[in-house]
Coordinates of C-alpha atoms and ligand atoms in Angstrom, one line a residue:
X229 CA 120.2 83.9 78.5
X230 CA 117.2 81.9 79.6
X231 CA 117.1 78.0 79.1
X232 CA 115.2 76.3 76.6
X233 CA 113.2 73.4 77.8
X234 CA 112.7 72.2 74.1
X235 CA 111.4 69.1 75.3
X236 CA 108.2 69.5 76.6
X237 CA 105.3 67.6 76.6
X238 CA 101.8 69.3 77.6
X239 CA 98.6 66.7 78.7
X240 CA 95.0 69.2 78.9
X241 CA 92.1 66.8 80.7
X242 CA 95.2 65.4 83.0
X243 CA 92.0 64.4 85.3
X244 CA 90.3 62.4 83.0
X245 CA 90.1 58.7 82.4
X246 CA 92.5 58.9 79.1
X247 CA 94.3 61.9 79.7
X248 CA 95.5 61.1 82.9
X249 CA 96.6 57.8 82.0
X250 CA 98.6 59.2 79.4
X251 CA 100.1 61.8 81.8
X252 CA 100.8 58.6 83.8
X253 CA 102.7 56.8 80.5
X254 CA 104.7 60.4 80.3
X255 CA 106.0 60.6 83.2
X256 CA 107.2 56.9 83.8
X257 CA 109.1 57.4 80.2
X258 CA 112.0 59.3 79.4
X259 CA 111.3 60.8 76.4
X260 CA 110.2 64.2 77.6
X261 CA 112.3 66.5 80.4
X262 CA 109.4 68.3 81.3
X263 CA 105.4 66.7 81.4
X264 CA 102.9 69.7 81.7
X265 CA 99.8 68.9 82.8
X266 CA 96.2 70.8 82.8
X267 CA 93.0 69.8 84.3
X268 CA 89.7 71.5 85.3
X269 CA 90.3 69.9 88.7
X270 CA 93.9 68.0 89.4
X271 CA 96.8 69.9 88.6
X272 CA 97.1 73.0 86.9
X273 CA 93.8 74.2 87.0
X274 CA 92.3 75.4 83.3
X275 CA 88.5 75.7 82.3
X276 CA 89.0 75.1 78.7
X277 CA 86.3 77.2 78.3
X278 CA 87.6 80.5 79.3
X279 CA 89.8 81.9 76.8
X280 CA 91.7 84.2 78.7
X281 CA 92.9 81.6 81.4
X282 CA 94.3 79.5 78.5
X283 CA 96.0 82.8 77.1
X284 CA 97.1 83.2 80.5
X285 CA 98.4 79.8 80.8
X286 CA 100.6 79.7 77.5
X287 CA 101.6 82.9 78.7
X288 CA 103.2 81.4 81.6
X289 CA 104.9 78.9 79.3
X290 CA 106.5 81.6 76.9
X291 CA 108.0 83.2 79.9
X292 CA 109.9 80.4 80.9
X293 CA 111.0 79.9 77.6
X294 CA 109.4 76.2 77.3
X295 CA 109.0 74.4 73.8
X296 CA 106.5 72.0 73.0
X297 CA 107.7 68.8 71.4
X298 CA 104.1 67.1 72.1
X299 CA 100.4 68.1 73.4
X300 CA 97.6 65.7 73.6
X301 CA 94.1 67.5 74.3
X302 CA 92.5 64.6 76.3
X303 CA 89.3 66.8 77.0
X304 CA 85.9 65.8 75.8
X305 CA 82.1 65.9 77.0
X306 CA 79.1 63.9 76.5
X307 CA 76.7 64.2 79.6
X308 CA 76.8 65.7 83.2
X309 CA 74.0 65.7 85.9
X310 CA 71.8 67.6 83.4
X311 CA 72.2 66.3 80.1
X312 CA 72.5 63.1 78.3
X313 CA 73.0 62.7 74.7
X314 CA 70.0 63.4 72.3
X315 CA 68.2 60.2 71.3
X316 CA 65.7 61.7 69.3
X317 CA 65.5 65.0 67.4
X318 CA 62.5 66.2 69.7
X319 CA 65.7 66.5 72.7
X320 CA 67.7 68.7 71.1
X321 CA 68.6 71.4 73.5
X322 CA 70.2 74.6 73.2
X323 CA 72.5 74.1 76.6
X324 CA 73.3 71.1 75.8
X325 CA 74.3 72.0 71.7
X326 CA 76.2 74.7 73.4
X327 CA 78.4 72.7 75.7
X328 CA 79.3 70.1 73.4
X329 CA 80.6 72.5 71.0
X330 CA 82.2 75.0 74.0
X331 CA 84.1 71.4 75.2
X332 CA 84.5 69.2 72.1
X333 CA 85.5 72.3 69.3
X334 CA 86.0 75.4 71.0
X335 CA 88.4 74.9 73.5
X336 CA 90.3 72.8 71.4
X337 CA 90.4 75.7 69.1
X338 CA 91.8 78.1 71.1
X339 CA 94.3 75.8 72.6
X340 CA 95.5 75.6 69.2
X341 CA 95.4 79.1 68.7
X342 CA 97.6 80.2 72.0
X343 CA 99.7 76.9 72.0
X344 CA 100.9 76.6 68.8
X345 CA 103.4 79.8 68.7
X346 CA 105.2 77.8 71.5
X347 CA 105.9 74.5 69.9
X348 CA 109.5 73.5 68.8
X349 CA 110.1 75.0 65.4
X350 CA 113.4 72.8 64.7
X351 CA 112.2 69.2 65.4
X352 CA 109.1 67.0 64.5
X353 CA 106.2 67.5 67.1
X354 CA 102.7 66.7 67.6
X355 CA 99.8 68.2 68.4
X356 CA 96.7 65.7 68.4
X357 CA 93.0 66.0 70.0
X358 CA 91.3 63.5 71.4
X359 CA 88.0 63.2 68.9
X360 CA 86.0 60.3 68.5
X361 CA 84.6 58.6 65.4
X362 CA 81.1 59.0 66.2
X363 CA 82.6 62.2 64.7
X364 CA 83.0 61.1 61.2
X365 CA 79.7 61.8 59.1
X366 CA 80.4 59.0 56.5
X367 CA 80.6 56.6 59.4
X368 CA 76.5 57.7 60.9
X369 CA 74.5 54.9 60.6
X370 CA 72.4 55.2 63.9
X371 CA 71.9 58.8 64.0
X372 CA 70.9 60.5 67.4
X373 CA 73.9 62.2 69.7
X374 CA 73.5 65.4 67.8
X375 CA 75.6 67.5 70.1
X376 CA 78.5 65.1 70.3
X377 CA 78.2 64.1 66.7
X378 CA 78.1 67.4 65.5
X379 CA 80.9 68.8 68.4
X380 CA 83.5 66.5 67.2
X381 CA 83.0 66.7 63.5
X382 CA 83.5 70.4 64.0
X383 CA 86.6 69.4 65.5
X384 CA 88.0 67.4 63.1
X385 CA 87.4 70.2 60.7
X386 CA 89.7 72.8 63.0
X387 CA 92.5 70.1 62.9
X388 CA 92.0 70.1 59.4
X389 CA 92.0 73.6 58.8
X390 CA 94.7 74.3 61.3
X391 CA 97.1 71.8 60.0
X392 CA 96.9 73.6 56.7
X393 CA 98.3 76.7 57.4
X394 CA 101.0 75.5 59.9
X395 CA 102.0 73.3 57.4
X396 CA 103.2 76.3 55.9
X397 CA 104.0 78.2 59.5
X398 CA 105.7 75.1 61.2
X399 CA 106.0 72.4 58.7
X400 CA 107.6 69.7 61.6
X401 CA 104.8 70.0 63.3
X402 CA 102.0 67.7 62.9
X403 CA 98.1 67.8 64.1
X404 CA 95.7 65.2 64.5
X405 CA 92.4 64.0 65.6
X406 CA 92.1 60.8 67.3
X407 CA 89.3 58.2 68.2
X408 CA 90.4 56.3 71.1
X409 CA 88.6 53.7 71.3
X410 CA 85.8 52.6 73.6
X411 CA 87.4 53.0 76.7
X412 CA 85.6 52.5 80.1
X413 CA 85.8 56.3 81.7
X414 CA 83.3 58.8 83.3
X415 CA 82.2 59.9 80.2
X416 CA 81.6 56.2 78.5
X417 CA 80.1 54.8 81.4
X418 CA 76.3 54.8 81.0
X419 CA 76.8 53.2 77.4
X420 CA 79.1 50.6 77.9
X421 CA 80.3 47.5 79.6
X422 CA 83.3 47.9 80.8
X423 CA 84.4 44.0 79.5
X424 CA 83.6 45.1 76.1
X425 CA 86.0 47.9 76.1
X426 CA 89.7 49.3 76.6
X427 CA 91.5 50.3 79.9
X428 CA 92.5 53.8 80.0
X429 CA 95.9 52.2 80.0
X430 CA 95.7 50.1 76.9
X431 CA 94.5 53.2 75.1
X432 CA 96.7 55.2 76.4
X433 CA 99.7 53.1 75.2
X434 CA 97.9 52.7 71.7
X435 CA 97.1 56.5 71.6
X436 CA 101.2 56.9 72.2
X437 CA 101.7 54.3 69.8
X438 CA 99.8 56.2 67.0
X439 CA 101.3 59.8 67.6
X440 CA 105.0 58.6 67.3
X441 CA 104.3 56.8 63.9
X442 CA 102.3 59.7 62.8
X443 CA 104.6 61.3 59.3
X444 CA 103.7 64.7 57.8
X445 CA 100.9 63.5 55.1
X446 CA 99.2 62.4 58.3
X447 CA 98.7 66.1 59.3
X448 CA 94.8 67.2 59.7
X449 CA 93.7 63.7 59.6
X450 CA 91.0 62.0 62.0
X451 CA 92.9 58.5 62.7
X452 CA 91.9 55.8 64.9
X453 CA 94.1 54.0 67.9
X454 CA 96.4 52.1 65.1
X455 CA 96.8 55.3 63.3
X456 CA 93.9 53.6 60.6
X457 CA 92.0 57.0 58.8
X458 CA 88.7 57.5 59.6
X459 CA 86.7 59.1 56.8
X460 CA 85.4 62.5 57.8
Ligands
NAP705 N1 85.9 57.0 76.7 C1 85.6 56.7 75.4 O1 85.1 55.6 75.1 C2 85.8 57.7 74.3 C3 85.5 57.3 73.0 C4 85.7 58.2 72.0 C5 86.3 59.5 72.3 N2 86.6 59.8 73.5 C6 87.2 61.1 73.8 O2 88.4 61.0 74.5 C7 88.6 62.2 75.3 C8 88.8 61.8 76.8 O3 87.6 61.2 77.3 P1 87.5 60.3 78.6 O4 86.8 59.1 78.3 O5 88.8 60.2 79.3 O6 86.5 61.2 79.5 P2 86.5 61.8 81.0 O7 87.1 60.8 81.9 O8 85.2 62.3 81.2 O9 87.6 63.0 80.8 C9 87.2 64.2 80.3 C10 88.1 65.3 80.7 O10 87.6 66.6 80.2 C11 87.9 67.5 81.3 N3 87.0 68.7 81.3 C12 85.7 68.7 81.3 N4 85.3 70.0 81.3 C13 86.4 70.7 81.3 C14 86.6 72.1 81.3 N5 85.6 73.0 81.3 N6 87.9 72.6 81.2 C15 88.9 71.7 81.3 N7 88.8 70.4 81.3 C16 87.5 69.9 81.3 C17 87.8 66.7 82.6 O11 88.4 67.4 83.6 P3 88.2 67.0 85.1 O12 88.5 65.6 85.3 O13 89.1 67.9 85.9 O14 86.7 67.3 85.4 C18 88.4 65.4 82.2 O15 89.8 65.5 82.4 C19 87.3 63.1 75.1 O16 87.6 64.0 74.1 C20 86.3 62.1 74.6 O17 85.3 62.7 73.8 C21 86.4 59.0 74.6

C-alpha cells in the first residue's frame, strides 16, 4: 500500500513577490511534511495557462498518493512589456482583456478544477486565491483598470461558486479569495512607493494569519489580510 502524505501544502506563483515569500514561511515552519511549489519560472515549472500541464501536474500528485491540507494560488497579472493597465475606456484592448482574465480567473479556475479531487477529505483544509480588492465592484470609486478589475471580480465569483458545491462535496474544506495588501512586488511597482506599502514578508505572515483563522461560513468569501470581508 502506498503512503499518504496527507499533509501537504501546494504554493502556485512560488516565483513571485508574495507567493514565494509564503513558500519561504512554509518551509521554515513545521506545520506541513511536504511544501509543493509551482512557478512559471523557479521550481516546478507550470504555465497556468495551459490546461493540460496543470492536469498533468495534479496528475503527478495523485500518483504519489499526496493530500492537500493547504494551496495558496499566489499568481496574478497586471502589466508586462506590452501592456499597462487601462486608464481610460478608449485603451481597452483585446490582448490585454484576454490575459488578465487567462491569469487572474482562468487559471485559477482550472486549478480548482484538477486540484480539488486531491485535497484531504478527513481534516479542515484551505484552498485560497490571491485576489485583490480592486476586485470588489462595491468598492470602485476611481474606475479605470478594466482588465484587472474585471479579471479579479470574475475570480471572486469562481471562489464563490466553487465553494458552494464542495461545500456539499468536501465540506472541511474551505475556499477563499484574498486581497493582500499593497505590497511592493513586480507587479505593484510602477504604482506604488515601496514606504507606503507591505514587505512580501509582512504579507505573507498576515496572509498565513488569515487562512488559519478562516471557519466554514468564511467559505467563497473575498477577505482582506485580517480576514475583514470585502464586499463583492
Ligand atoms: N502586490 C500587490 O500590491 C498586490 C495587491 C493586490 C493583489 N495582489 C495579487 O497578489 C498575487 C501575487 O502578486 P505579486 O504582487 O506577488 O506579483 P508578482 O511578483 O508579479 O508575482 C506574480 C506571479 O504570477 C506568476 N505567473 C505569471 N504568469 C504566469 C503563468 N502564465 N503561469 C504561471 N505563473 C505565472 C509569476 O511567475 P514567475 O515569477 O515565474 O514569472 C509570479 O510568480 C496576484 O494575484 C496579485 O494580483 C497583489
Amino acid at each position: 500500500m502506498k503512503p499518504v502524505y496527507s499533509n501537504a501544502a501546494i504554493v502556485f506563483g512560488s516565483g513571485g513577490g508574495i507567493g514565494k515569500a509564503i513558500k519561504q514561511e512554509l518551509l521554515s515552519g513545521s506545520v506541513y511534511k511536504n511544501v509543493i511549489c509551482y512557478s512559471k519560472s523557479n521550481d516546478i515549472q507550470l504555465d497556468i495557462t495551459d490546461e493540460n500541464a496543470i492536469l498533468k501536474a495534479a496528475y503527478e500528485l495523485k500518483k504519489k498518493n499526496i493530500k492537500i491540507s493547504l494551496l495558496i494560488n499566489a499568481v496574478g497579472y497586471l502589466h508586462d512589456k506590452t501592456f499597462m493597465p487601462e486608464k481610460k475606456i478608449s485603451e481597452i484592448s483585446n490582448e490585454y482583456l484576454l490575459n488578465c482574465f487567462k491569469l487572474n480567473s482562468i487559471g485559477h479556475a482550472l486549478i480548482i478544477k484538477y486540484f480539488t479531487p486531491l485535497f484531504n477529505q478527513e481534516t479542515k483544509s484551505f484552498l485560497v486565491c490571491l485576489s485583490a480588492r480592486v476586485g470588489s465592484i462595491t468598492d470602485n470609486y476611481l474606475g479605470g483598470w478594466f482588465g484587472y478589475r474585471a479579471s479579479k471580480a470574475a475570480l471572486n465569483q469562481i471562489v464563490k461558486s466553487a465553494s458552494i458545491e464542495i461545500n456539499r462535496n468536501i465540506p472541511n474544506l474551505i475556499l477563499a479569495s484574498i486581497h493582500p495588501g499593497t505590497v511592493y512586488t513586480k507587479l505593484s511597482k510602477p504604482f506604488i512607493k515601496e514606504s507606503k506599502c507591505f514587505s512580501t514578508n509582512e504579507s505573507a505572515k498576515k496572509i498565513l494569519k488569515t487562512i488559519f483563522n478562516l471557519e466554514k461560513a468564511d467559505s467563497g468569501k473575498l477577505l482582506d489580510y485580517h480576514g475583514k470581508v470585502i464586499p463583492f
